[in-house]
CSV table of N, CA, C and O in Angstrom, one decimal:
chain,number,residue,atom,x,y,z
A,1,UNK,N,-73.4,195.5,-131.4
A,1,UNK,CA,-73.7,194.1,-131.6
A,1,UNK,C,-73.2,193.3,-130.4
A,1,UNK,O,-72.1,193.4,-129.8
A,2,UNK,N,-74.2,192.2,-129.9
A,2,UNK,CA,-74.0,191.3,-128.6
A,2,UNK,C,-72.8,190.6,-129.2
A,2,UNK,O,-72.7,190.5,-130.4
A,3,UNK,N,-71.7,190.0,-128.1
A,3,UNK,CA,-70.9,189.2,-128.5
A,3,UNK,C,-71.5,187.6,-128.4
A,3,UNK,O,-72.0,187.1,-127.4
A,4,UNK,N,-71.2,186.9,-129.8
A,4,UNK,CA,-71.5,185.9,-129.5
A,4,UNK,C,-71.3,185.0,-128.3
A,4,UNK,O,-70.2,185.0,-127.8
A,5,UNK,N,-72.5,184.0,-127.6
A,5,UNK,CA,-72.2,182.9,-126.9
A,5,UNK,C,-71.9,181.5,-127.4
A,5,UNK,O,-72.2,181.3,-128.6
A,6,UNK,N,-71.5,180.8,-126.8
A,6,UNK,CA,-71.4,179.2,-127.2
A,6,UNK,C,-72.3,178.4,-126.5
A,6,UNK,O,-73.1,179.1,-125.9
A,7,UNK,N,-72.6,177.1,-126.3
A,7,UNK,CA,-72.8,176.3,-125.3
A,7,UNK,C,-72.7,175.1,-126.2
A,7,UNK,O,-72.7,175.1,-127.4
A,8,UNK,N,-72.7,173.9,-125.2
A,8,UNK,CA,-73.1,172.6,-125.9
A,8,UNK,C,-74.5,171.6,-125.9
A,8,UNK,O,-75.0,171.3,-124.8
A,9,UNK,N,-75.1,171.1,-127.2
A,9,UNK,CA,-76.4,170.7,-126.9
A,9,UNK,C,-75.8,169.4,-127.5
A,9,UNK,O,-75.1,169.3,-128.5
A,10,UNK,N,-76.3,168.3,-126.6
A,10,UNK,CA,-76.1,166.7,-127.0
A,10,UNK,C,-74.7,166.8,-127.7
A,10,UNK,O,-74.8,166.5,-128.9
A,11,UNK,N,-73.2,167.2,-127.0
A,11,UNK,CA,-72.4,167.4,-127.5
A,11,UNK,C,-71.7,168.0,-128.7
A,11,UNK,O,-70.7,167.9,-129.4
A,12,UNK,N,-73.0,168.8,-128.7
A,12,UNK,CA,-72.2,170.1,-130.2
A,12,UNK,C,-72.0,171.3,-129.5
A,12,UNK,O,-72.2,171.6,-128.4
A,13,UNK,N,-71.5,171.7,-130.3
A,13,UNK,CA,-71.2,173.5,-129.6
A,13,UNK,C,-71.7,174.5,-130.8
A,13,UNK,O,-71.1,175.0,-131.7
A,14,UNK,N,-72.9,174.8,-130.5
A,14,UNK,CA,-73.7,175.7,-130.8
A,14,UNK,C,-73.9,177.0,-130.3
A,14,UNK,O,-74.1,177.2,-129.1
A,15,UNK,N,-73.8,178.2,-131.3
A,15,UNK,CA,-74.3,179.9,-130.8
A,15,UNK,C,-75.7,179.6,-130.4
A,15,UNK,O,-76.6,178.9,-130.9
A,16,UNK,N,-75.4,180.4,-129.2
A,16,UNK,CA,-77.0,181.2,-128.7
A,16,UNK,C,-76.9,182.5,-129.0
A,16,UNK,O,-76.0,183.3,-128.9
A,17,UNK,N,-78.8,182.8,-129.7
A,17,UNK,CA,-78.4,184.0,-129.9
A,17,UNK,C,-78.2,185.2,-128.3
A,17,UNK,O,-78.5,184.9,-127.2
A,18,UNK,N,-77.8,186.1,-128.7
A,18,UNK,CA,-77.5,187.2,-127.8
A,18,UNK,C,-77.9,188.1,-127.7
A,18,UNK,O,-77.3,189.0,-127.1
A,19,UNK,N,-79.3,188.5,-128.5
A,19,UNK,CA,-79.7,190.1,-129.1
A,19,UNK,C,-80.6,190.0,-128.8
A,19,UNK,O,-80.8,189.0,-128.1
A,20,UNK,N,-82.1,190.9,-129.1
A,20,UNK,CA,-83.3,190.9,-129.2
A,20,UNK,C,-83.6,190.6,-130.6
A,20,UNK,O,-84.4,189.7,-130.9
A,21,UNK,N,-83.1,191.2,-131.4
A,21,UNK,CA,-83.1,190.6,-133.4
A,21,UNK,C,-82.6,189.5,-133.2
A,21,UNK,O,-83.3,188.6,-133.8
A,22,UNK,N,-81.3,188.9,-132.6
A,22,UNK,CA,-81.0,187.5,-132.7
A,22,UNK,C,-81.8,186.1,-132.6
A,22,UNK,O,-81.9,185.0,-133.2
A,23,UNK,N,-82.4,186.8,-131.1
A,23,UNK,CA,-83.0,185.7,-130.3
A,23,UNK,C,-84.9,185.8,-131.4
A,23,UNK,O,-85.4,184.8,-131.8
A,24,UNK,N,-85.4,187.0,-131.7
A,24,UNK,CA,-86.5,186.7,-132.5
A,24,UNK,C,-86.0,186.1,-133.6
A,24,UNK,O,-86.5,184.9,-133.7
A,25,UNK,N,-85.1,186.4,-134.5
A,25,UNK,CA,-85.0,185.4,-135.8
A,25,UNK,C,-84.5,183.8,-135.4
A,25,UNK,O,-84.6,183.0,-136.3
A,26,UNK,N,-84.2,183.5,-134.4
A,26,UNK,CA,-83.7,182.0,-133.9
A,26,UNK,C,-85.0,181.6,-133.6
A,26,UNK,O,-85.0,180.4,-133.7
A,27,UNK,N,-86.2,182.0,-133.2
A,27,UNK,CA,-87.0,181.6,-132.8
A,27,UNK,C,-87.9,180.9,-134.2
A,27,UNK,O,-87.6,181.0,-135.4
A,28,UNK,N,-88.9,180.2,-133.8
A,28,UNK,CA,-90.1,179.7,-134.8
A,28,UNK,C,-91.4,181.1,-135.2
A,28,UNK,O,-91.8,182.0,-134.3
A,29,UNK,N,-91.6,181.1,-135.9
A,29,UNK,CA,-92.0,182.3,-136.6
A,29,UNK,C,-93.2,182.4,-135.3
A,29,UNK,O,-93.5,183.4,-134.7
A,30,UNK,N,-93.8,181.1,-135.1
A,30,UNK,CA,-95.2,181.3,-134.3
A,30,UNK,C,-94.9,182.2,-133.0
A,30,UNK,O,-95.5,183.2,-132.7
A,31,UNK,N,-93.9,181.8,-132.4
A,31,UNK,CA,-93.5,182.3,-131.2
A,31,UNK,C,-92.9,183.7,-130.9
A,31,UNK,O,-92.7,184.2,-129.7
A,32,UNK,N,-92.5,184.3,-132.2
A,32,UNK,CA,-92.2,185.7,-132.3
A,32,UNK,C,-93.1,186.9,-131.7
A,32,UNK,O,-92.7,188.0,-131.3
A,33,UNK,N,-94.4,186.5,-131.7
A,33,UNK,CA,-95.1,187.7,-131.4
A,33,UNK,C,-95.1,187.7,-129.7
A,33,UNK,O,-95.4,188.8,-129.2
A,34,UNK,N,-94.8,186.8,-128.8
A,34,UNK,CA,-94.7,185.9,-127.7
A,34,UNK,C,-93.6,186.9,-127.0
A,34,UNK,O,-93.9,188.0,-126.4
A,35,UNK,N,-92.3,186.3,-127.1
A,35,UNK,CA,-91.3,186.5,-127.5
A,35,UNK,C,-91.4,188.5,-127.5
A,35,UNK,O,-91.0,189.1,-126.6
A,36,UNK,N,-91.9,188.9,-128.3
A,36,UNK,CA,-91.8,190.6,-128.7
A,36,UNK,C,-92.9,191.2,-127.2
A,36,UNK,O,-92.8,192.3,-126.7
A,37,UNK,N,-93.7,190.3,-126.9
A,37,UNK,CA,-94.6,191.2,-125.9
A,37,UNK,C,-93.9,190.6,-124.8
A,37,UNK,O,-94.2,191.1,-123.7
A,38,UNK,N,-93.1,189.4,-124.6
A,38,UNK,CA,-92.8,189.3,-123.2
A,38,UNK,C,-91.7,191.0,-123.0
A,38,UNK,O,-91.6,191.8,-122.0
A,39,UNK,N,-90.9,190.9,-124.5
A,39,UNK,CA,-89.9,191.8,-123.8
A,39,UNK,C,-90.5,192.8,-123.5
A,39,UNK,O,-90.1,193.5,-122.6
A,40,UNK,N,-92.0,193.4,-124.4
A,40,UNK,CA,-92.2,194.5,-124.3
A,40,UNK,C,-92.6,194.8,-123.0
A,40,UNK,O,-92.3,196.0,-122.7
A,41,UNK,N,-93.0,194.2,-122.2
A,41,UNK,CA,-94.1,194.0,-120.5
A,41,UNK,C,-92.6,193.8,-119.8
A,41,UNK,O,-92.6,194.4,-118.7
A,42,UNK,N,-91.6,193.3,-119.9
A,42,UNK,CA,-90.4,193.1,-118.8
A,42,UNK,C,-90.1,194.3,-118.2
A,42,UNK,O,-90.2,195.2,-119.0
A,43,UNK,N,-89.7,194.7,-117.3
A,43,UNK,CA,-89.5,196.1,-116.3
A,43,UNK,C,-88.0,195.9,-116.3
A,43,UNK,O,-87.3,195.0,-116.7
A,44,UNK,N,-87.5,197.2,-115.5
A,44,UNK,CA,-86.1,197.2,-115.7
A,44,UNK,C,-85.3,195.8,-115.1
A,44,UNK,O,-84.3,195.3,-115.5
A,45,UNK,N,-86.2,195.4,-113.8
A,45,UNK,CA,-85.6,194.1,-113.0
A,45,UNK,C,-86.1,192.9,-113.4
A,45,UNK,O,-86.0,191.9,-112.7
A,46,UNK,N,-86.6,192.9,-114.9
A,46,UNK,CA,-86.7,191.7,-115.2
A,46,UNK,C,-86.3,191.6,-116.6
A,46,UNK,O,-86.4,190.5,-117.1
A,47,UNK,N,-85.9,192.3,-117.3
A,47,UNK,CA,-85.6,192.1,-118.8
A,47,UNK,C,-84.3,191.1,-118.9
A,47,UNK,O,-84.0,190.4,-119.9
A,48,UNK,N,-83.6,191.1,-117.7
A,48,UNK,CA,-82.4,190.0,-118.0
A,48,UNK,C,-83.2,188.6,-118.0
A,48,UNK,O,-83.0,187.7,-118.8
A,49,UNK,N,-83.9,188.5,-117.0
A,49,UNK,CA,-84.8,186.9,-117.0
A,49,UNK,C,-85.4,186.8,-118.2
A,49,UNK,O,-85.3,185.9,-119.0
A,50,UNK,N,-86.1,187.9,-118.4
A,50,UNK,CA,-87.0,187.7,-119.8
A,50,UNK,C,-85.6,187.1,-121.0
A,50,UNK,O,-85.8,186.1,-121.7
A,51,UNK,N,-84.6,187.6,-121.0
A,51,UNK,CA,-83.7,187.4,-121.9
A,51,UNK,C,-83.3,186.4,-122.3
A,51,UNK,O,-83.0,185.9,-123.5
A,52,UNK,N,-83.1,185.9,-120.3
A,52,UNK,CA,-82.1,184.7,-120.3
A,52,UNK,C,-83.3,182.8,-121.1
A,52,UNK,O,-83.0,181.7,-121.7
A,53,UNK,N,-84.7,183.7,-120.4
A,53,UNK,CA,-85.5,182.5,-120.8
A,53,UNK,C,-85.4,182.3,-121.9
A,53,UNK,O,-85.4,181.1,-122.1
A,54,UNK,N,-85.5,183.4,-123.5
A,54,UNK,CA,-85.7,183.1,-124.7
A,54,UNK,C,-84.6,182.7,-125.1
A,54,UNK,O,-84.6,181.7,-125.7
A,55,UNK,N,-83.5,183.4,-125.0
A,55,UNK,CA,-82.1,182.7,-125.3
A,55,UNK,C,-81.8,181.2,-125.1
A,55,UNK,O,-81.0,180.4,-125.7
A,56,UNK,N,-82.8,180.9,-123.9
A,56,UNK,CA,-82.2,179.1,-123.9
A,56,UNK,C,-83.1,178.8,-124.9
A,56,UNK,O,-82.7,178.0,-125.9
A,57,UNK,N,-84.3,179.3,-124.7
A,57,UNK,CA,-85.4,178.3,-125.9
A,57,UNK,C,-84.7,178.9,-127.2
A,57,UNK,O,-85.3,178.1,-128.0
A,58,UNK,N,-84.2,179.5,-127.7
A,58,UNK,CA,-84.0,179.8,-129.0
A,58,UNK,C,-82.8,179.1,-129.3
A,58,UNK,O,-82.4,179.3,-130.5
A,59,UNK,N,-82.0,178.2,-128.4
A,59,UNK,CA,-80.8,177.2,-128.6
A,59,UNK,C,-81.0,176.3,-129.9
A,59,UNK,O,-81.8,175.4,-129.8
A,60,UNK,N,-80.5,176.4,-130.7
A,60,UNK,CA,-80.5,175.0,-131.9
A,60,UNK,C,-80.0,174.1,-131.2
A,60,UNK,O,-79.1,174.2,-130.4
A,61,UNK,N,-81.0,172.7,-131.6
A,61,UNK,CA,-80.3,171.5,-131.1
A,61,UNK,C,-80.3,170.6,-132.3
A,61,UNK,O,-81.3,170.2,-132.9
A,62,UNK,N,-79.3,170.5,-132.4
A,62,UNK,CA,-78.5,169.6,-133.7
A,62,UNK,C,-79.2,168.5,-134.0
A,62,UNK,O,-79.4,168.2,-135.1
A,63,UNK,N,-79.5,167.9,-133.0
A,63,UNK,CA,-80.3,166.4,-132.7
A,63,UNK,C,-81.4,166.4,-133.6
A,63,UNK,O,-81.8,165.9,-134.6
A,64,UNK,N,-81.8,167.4,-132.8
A,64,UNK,CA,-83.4,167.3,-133.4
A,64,UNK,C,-83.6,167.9,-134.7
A,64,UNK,O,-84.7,167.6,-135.3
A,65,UNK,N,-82.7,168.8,-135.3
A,65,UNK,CA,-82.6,169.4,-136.5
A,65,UNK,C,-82.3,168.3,-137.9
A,65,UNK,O,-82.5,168.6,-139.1
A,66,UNK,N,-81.7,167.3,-137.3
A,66,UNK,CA,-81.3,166.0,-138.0
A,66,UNK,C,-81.9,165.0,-138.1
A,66,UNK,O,-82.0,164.3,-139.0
A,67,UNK,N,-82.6,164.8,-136.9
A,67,UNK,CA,-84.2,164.0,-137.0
A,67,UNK,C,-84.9,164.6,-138.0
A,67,UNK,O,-85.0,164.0,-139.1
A,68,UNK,N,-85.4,165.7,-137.8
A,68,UNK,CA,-86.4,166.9,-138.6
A,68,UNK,C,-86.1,166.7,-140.2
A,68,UNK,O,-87.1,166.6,-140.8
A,69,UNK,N,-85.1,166.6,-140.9
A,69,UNK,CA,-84.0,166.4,-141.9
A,69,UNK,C,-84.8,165.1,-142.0
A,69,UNK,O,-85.7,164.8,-142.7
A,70,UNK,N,-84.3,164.5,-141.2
A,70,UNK,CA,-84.4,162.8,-142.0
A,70,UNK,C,-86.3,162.3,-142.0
A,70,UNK,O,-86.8,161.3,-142.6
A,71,UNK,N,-87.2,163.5,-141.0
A,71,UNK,CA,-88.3,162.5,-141.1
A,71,UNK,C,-88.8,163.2,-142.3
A,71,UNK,O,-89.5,162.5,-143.0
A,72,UNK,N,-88.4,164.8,-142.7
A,72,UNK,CA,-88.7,165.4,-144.1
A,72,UNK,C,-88.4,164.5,-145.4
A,72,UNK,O,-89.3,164.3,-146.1
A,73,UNK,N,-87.5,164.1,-145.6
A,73,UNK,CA,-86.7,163.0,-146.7
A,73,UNK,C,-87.4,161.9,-146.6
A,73,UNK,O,-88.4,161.9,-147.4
A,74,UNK,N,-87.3,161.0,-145.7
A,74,UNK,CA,-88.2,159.8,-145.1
A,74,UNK,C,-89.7,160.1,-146.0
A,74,UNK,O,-90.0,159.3,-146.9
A,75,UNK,N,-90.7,161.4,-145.8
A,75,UNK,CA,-92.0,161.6,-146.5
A,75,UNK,C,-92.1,161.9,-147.4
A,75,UNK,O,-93.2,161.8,-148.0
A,76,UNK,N,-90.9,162.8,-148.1
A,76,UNK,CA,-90.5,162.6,-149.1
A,76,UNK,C,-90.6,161.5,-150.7
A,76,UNK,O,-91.3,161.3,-151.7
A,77,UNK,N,-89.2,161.0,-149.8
A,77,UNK,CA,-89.7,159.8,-150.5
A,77,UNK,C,-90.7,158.7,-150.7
A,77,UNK,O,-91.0,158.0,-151.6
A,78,UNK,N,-91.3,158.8,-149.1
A,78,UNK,CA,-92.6,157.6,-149.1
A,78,UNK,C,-93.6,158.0,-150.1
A,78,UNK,O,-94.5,157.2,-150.4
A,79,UNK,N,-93.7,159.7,-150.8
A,79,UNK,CA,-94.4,160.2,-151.2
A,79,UNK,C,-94.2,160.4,-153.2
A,79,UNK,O,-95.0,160.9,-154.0
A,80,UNK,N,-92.5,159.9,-153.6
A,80,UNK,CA,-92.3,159.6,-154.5
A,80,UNK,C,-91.5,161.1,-154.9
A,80,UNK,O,-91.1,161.2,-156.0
A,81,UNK,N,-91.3,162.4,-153.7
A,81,UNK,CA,-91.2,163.5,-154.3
A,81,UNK,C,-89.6,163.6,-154.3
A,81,UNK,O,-89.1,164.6,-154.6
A,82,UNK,N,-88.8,162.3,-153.8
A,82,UNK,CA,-87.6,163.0,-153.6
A,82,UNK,C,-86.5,162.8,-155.1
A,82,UNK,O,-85.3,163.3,-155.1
């Protein structure tokens, strides 16, 4: 098992994932198949780039997960379902 990373997004401190199972389940389901053929095509001198690239995009950002939250609720309720 990868040791977890940290970093910080808009001042939180959030895991990145660190695995190949990590980084596909952090991902958006659309992007998985993406994601599975880039690693599959990476050569020995590039699988760390390929790595490093999905691991940033697969960063949660708090911000926007709280936007996403509130514009869900927000239609929600405009819609009578909350």
């Amino acid at each position: 098992m990868a040791e977890p990373l940290k970093t910080f997004v808009n001042g939180v401190e959030v895991e990145v994932p660190n695995s190949i199972p990590d980084i596909r389940a952090a991902l958006p389901e659309e992007r998985r198949a993406e994601f599975d053929r880039a690693v599959d095509d990476a050569g020995v001198h590039d699988i760390h780039a390929v790595m490093r690239h999905w691991m940033l995009e697969a960063v949660p950002d708090p911000a926007a997960d709280a936007l996403l939250k509130k514009l869900a609720a927000d239609e929600a309720e405009r819609r009578g379902v909350a």
